[in-house]
XYZ file of C-alpha atoms in Angstrom:
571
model
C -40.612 28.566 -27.000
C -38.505 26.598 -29.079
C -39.274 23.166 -30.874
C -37.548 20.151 -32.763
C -38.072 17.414 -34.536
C -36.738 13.847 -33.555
C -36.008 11.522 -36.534
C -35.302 7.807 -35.674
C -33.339 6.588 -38.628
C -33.977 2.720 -37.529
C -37.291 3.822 -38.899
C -36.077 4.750 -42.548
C -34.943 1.203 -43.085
C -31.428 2.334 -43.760
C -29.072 -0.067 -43.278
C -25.296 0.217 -42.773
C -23.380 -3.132 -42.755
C -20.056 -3.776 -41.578
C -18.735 -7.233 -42.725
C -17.446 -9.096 -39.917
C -13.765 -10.133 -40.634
C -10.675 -9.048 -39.810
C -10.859 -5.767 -41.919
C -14.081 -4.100 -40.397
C -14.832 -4.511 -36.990
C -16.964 -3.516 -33.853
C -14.425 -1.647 -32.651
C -13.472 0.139 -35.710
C -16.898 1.479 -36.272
C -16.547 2.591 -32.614
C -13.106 4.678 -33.230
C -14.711 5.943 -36.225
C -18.309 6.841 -35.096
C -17.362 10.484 -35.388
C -16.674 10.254 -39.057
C -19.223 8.043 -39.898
C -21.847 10.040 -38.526
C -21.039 12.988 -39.467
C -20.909 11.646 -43.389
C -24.474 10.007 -42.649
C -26.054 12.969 -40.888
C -24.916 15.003 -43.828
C -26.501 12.247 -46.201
C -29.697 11.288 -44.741
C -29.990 15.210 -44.513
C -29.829 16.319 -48.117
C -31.491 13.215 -48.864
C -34.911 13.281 -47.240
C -34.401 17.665 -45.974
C -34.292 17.230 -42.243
C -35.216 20.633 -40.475
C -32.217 22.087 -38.941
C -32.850 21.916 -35.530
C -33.710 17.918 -35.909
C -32.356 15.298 -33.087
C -30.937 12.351 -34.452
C -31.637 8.800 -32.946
C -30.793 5.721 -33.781
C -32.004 2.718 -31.169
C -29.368 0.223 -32.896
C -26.457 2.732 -32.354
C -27.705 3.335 -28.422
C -28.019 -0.221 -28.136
C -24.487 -1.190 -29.774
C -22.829 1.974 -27.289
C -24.390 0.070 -24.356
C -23.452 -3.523 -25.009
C -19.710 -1.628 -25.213
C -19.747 0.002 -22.198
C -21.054 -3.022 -20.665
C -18.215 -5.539 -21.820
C -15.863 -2.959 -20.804
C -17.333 -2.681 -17.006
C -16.786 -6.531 -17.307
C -13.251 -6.658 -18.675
C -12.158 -4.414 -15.821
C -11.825 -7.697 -13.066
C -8.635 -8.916 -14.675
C -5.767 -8.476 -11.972
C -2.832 -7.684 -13.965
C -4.443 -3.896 -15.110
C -3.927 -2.145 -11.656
C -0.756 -3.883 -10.735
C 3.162 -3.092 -11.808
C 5.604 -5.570 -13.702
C 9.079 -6.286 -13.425
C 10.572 -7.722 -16.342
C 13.653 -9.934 -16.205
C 16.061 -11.615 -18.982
C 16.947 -14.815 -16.965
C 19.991 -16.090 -19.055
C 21.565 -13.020 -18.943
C 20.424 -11.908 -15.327
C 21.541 -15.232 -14.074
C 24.835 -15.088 -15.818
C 24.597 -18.441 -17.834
C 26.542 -19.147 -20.761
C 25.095 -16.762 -23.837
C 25.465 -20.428 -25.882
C 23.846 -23.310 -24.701
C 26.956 -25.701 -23.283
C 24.506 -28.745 -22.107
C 26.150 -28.018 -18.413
C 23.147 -28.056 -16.216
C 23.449 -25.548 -13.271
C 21.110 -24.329 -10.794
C 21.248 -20.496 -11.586
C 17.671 -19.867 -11.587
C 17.208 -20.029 -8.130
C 18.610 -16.128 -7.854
C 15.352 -15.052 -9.085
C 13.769 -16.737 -5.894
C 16.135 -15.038 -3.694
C 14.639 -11.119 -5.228
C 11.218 -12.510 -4.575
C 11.302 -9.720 -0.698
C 12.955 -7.231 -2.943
C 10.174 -7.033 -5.266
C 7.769 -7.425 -2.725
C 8.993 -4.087 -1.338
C 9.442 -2.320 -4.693
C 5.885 -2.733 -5.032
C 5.765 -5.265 -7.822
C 2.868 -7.542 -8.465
C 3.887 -9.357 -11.405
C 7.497 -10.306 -13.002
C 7.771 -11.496 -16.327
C 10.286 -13.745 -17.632
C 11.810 -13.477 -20.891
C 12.637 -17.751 -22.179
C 13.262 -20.223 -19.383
C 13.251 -23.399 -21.710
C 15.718 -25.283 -23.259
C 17.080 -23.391 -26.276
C 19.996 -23.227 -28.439
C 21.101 -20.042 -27.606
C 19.032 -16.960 -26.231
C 16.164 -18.590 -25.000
C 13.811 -17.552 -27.997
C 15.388 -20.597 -30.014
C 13.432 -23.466 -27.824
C 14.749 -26.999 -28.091
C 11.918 -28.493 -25.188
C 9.040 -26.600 -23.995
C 8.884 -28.763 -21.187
C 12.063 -28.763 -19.590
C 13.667 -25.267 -18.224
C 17.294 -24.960 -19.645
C 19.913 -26.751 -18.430
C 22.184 -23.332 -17.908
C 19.369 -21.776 -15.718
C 18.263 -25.389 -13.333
C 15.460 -27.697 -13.225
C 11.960 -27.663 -13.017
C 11.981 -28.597 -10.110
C 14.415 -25.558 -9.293
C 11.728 -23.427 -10.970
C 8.542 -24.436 -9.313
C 10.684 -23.827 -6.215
C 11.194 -20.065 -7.859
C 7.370 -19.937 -8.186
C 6.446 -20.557 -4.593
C 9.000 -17.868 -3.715
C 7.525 -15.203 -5.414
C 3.779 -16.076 -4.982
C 4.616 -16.130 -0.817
C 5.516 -12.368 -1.529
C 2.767 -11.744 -3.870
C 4.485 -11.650 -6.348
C 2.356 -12.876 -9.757
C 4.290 -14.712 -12.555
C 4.090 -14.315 -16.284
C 6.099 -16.311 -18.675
C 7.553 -15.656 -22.111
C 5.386 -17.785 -24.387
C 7.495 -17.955 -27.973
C 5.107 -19.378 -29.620
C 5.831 -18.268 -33.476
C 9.013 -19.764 -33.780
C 11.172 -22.643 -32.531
C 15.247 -23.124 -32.691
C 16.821 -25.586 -35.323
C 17.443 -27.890 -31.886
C 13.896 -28.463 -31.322
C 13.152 -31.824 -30.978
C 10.291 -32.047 -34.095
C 12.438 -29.948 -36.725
C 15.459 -32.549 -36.112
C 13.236 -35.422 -37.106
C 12.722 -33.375 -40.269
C 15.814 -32.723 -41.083
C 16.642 -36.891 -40.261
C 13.695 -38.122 -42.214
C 12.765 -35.259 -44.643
C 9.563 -36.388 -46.248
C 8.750 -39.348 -43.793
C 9.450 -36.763 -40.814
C 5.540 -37.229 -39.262
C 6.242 -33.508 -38.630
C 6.940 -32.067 -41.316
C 3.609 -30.399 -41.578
C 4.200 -28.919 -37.770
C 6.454 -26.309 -39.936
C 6.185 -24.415 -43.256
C 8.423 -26.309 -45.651
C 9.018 -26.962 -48.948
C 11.110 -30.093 -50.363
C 11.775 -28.132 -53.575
C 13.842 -25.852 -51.868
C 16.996 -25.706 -49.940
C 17.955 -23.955 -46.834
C 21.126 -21.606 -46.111
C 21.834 -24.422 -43.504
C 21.909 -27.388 -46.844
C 19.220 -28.964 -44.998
C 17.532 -30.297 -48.309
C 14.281 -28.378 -47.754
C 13.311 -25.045 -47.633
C 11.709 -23.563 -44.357
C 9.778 -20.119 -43.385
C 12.260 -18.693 -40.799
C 11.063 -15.687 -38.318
C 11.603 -12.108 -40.723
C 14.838 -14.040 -42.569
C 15.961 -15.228 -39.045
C 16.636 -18.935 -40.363
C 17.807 -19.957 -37.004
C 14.385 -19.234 -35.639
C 11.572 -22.251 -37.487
C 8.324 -20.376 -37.809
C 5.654 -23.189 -36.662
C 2.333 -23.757 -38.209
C -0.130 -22.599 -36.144
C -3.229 -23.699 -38.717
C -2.205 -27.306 -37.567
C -4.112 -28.565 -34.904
C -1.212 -31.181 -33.885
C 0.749 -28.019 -33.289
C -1.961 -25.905 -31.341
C -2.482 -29.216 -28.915
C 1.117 -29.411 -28.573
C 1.866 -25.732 -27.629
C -1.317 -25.656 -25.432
C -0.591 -29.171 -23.640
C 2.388 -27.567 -22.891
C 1.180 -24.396 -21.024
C -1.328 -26.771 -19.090
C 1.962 -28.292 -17.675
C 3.456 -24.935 -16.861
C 0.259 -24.188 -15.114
C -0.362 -26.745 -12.739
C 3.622 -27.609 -11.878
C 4.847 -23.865 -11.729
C 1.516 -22.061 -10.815
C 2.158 -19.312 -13.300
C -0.031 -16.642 -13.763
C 0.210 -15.895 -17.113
C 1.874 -15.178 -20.818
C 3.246 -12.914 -22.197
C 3.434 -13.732 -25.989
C 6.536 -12.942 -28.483
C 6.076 -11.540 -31.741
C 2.447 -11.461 -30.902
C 1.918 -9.488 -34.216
C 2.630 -13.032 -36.233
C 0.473 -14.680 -33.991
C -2.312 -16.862 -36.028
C -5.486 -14.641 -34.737
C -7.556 -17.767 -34.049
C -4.819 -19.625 -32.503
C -4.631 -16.514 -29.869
C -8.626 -17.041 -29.793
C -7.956 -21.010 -28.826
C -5.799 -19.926 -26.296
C -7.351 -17.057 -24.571
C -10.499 -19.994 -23.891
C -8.126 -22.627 -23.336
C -5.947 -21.279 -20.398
C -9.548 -19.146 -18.853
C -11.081 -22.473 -18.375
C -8.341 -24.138 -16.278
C -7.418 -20.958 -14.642
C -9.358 -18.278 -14.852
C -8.220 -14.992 -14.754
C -4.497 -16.367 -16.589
C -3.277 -13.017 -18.454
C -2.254 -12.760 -22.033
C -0.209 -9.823 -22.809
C 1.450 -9.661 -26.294
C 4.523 -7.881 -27.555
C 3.350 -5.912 -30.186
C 5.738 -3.462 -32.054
C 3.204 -1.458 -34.346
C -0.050 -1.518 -36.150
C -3.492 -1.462 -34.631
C -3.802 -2.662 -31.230
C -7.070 -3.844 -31.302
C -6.739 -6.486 -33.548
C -5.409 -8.651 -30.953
C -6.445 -6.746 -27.707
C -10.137 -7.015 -27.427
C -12.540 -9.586 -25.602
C -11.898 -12.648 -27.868
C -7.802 -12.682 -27.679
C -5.233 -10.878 -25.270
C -5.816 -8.879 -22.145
C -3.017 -6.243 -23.235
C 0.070 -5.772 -25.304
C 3.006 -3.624 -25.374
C 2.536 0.518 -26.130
C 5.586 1.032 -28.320
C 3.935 4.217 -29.158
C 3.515 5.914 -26.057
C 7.232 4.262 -25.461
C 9.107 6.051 -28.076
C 6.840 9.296 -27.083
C 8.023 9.358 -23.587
C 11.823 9.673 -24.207
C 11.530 12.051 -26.877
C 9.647 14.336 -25.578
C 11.745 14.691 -22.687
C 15.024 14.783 -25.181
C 13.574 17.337 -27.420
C 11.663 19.014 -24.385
C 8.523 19.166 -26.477
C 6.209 17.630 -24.507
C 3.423 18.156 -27.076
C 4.047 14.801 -28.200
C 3.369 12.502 -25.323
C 0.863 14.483 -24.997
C -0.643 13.937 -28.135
C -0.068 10.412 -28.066
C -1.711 9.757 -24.669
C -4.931 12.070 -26.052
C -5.450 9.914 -29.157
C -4.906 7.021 -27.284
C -7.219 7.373 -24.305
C -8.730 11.155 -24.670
C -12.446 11.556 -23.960
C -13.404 12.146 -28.074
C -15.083 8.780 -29.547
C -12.542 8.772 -31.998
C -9.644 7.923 -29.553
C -8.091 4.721 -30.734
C -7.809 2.586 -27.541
C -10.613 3.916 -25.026
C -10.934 0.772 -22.874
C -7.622 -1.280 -23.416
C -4.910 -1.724 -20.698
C -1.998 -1.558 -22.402
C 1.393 -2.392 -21.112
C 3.399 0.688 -20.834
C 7.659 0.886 -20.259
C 10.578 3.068 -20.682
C 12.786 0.267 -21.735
C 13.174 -3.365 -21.715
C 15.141 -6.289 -22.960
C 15.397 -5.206 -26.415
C 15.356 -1.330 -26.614
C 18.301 1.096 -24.758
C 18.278 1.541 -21.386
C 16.373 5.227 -20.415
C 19.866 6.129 -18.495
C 21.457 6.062 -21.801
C 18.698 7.095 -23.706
C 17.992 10.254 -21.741
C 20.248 13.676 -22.710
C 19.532 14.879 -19.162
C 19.464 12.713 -16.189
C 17.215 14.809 -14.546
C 14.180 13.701 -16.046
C 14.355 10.175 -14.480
C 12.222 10.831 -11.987
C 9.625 12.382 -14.420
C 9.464 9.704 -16.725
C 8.613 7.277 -14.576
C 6.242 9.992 -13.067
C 4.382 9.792 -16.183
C 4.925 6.086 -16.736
C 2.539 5.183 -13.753
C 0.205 7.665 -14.404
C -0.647 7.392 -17.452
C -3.560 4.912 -18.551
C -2.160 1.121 -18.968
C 0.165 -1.332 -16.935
C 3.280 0.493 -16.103
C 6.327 -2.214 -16.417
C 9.537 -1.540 -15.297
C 13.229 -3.520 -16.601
C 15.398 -5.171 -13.959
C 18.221 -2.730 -13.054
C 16.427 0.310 -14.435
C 14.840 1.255 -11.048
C 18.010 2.500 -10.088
C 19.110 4.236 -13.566
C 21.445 1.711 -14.833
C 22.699 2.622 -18.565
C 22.807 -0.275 -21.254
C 23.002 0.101 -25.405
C 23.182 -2.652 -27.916
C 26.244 -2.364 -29.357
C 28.054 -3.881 -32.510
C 24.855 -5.937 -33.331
C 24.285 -7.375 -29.402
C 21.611 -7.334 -27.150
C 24.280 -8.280 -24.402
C 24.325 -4.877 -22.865
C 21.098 -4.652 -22.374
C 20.679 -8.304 -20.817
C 23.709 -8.070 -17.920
C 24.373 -10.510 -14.467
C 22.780 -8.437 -11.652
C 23.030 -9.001 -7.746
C 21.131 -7.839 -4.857
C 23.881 -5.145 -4.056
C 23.698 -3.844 -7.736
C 20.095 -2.685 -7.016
C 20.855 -0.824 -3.583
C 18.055 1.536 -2.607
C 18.283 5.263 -4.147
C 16.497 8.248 -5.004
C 14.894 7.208 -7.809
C 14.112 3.515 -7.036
C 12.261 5.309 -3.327
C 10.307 7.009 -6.239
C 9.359 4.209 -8.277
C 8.622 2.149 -5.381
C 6.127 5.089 -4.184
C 4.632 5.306 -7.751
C 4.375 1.446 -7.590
C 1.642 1.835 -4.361
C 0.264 4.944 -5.635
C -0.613 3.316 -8.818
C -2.085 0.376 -6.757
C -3.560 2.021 -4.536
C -5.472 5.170 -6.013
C -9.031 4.251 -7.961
C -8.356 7.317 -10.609
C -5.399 5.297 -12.249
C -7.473 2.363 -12.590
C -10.250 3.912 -14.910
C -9.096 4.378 -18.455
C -9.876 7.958 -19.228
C -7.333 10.782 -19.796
C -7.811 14.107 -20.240
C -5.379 16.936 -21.140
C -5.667 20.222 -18.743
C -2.242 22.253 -20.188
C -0.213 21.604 -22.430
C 3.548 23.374 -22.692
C 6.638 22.217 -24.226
C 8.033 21.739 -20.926
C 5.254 21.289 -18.948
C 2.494 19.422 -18.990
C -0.925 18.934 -16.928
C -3.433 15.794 -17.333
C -6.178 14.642 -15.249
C -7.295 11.206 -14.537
C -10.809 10.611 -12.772
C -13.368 7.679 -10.997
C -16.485 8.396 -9.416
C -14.854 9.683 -6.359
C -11.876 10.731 -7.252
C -9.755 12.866 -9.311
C -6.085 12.979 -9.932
C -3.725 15.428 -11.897
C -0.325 14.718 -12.667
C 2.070 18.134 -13.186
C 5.341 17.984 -14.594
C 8.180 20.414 -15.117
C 11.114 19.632 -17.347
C 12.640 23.098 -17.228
C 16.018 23.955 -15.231
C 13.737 26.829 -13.790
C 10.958 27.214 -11.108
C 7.317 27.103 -12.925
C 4.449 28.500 -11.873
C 0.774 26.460 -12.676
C -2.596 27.031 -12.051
C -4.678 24.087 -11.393
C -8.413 24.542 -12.163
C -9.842 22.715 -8.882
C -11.710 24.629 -6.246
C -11.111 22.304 -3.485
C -7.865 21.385 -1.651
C -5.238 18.891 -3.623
C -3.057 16.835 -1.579
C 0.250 15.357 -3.226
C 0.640 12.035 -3.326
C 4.538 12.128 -3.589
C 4.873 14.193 -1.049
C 1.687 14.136 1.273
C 1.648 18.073 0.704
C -1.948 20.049 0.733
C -2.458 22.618 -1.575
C -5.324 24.889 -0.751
C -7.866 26.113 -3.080
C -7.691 30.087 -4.054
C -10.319 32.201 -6.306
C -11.564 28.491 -7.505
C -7.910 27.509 -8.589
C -4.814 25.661 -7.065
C -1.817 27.905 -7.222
C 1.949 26.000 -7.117
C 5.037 27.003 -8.076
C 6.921 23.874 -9.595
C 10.830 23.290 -8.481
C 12.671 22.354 -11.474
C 12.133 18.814 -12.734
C 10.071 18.005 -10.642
C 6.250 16.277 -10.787
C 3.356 16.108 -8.907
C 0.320 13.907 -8.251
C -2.670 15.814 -6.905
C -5.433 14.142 -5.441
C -8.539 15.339 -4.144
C -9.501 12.418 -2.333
C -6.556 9.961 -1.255
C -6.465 6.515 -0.686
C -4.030 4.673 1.779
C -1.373 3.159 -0.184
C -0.566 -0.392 1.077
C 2.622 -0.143 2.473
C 3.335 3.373 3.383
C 1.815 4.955 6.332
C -1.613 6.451 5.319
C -1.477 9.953 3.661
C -1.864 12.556 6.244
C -3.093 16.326 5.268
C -0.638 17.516 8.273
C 1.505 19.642 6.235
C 0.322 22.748 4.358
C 1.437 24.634 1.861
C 1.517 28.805 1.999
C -1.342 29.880 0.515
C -0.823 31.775 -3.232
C -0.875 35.167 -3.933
C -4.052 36.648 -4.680
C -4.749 37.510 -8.424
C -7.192 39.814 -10.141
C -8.934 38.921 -13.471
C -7.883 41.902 -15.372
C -9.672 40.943 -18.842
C -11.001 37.926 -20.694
C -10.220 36.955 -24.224
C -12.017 34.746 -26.742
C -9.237 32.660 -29.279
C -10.485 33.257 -32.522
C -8.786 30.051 -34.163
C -8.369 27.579 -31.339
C -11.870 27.770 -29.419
C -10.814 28.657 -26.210
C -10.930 31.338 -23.696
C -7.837 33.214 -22.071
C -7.948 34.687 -18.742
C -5.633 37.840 -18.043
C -4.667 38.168 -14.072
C -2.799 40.374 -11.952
C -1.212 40.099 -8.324
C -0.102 42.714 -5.924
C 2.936 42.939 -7.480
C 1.485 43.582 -10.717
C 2.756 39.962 -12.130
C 1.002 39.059 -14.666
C -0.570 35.235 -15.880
C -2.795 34.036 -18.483
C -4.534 31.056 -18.047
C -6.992 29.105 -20.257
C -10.455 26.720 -20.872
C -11.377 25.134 -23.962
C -14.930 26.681 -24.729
């Protein structure tokens, strides 16, 4: 019989504080429980000689875990995590003038013409990169309340809207909220009436200064952009404005939410006025900010956005797949969402892409072509909000070149999108994703990793999913530790259970999606387990092996034909 002792350290009046500002957080003492403890446990232990064996509890830190778990059951209504995003550039999709020539045309009525393609590509959301007046690329706004003259009217828009909703189809605009052009209508008064401008304070000036434009002042521009104004956002004239202004886009266009430029400069309690704001005259309106680096959770949590951009997992995809060392995505994806408490975003939907309007194209970013399909095999089964860049579901190439983003932004038609292999594939992600509870849940979990292959599993209380890929020109054999049948999403295949694992050998890049228990995907016929795949060879567990360095066991096994594998499990 064996004993312990149970120490409640609530009851030793020992008390750690965390200030509450923007340096120490809730959820940093969450990512770094691990640490924390550890350092305390070793403390508390020296300092009043707990017996070895002791249990530590701590009613405060139980408490804390379950008020977590229970705002992140709650956060888990929002519509835009289990749906897929197509992002377009208007200006440059529509073909209007790169400079703003004041000729007013009704080019934005294109995007309502798409509205059935989308619908059948699966698409729940689009996002639109500027729309309003501007000076030149859209992110240099003149009028916030008027779309631009190149791409139509408002009324041309809200006609847009209805398009796309009657398909589904959700709507998120670009919300540049940072920074205006020199055109827009407040910084002109400025520069007409300098110190007796009444909105001079709607900007960060200084009259002791002068500009690179001779404007007699001095102004903040966006990172040395002086074309771009940064606005106040500490001045409540300003916050009223910008917020008046989404009300309008709200109840004339419908949209469905925002997805906020340079979200990283964003004033944090502006984001927290707006988050309120827009969920009490439409709730469930999605934030989703572009965020380039740093620590997500600043502005993703319960107070500001819904998501923002994963430039991490971004960069991660394409090089892995260029350098075929998969242990990188891999490692990304496991500190992101892995089941230690010390993963950094356990809970957050973030937005994830293989290119958009201001990155290369993946066809031109890839070395090998091959690996399209696998990319976006990954993409939408991964955690997050997979988003996909107009003209990419069919491979199209684009690089900035000579200092433009003009490749990357081009004039597309209806017949420069025809149906191919890998938009079929996206399009069957696209339902899959939808469709399937595992992808929903935020929990990741790595089963093998190889430089050229890799194995993951994603799970929900009835279901489990793992996603196999192959990157190498050759056939590879895996071994899937699941004692029940697995039935391929991508390819409605069954692969039967043998000796407690599932036995497939891989084509060459190629992917899989194996479910145990599927769901009908909207849109495609229901997945039928109607064709069956030849059971493995039998293998023989010729020795086991303990890893002295990396905790985990190896498995020796031989077939008939005396081929040999090694599997693993982490002990």
């Amino acid at each position: 019989m064996s004993c312990c002792t149970i120490i409640d350290l609530s009851s030793l009046n020992v008390n750690i504080f965390l200030r509450s500002s923007s340096h120490f957080s809730a959820d940093f003492f969450l990512r770094h429980i691990s640490f924390l403890f550890s350092f305390y446990f070793h403390f508390y232990s020296t300092l009043f000689k707990f017996p070895p064996n002791a249990i530590i509890k701590d009613s405060s830190l139980t408490a804390y875990f379950q008020r977590s778990e229970l705002k992140q059951k709650e956060g888990t209504s929002m519509w835009a995590y289990n749906e897929t995003f197509y992002q377009i550039y208007p200006i440059g999709f529509c073909g209007a003038p790169v400079h703003n020539d004041g000729v007013p045309a009704h080019r934005i009525l294109k995007i309502g013409d798409w509205a059935e393609y989308l619908g059948n590509l699966g698409i729940g959301s689009i996002i639109l990169n500027p729309i309003f007046e501007s000076d030149n690329h859209g992110y240099d706004t003149r009028d916030f309340r008027k779309i631009d003259c190149r791409l139509g009217t408002n009324e041309d828009f809200s006609e847009v809207c209805k398009k796309l909703h009657s398909q589904n189809v959700k709507v998120i605009l670009d919300g540049v909220f940072n920074h205006v052009g020199r055109g827009f209508w407040a910084f002109r008064d400025v520069q007409e009436k300098k110190w007796d401008s009444p909105y001079k304070d709607w900007f960060h000036i200084s009259f002791d200064g002068n500009s690179c434009y001779n404007d007699g002042f001095w102004y903040e521009g966006w990172e040395g952009h002086f074309e771009l104004v940064k606005l106040n956002l500490q001045n409540p004239a300003v916050v009223d404005y910008l917020l008046d202004c989404v009300k309008l886009w709200i109840e004339d266009f419908g949209i469905d939410g925002l997805r906020l430029d340079v979200a990283y400069c964003l004033d944090h309690n502006f984001m927290k006025r707006l988050r309120s704001f827009c969920e009490s005259i439409k709730p469930g309106f999605a934030l989703i900010g572009e965020v380039l680096f740093g620590d997500y959770n600043l502005i993703v949590n319960d107070e500001m956005l819904h998501s923002c951009t994963n430039y991490e997992c971004y960069k991660g995809i394409y090089s892995s797949f260029n350098s075929m060392n998969l242990f990188e995505i891999a490692h990304s994806l496991n500190r992101q969402f892995g089941p230690e408490q010390w993963c950094i975003y356990r809970g957050k939907h973030l937005m994830t892409f293989v290119d958009n309007h201001d990155v290369n194209r993946l066809g031109s970013t890839l070395r090998q072509l091959e690996h399209l399909n696998n990319c976006y095999t990954i993409l939408f089964t991964m955690p997050g909000i997979p988003s996909i860049y107009y003209g990419s579901e069919v491979g199209m190439s684009g690089i900035k070149a000579n200092g433009s983003d003009a490749g990357l932004r081009p004039c597309l038609s209806l017949e420069d999108v025809q149906s191919n292999e890998l938009s079929e594939h996206i399009a069957r992600l696209a339902r899959i994703h939808k469709s399937q509870p595992a992808l929903h849940e935020l929990n990741y979990e790595q089963v093998c990793v190889r430089n050229k292959q890799l194995v993951y599993k994603r799970s929900a209380a009835d279901q489990i999913i793992f996603t196999a890929l192959n990157l190498d020109k050759e056939a590879y054999d895996i071994s899937i530790p699941y004692a029940g049948p697995l039935t391929d999403l991508l390819t409605d295949t069954v692969y039967e259970a043998v000796n407690g694992n599932v036995e497939i050998t891989m084509p060459p890049y190629s992917s899989l999606i194996l479910c145990d228990k599927p769901a009908a995907a909207e849109g495609y016929q229901p997945v039928k387990h109607t064709k069956k795949a030849k059971a493995a060879p039998k293998w023989k567990l010729l020795e086991s092996i303990k890893g002295m360095e990396d905790q985990q066991q190896y498995y020796v096994y031989e077939n008939e034909k005396h081929e040999k594998r090694i599997s693993l499990k982490k002990l």
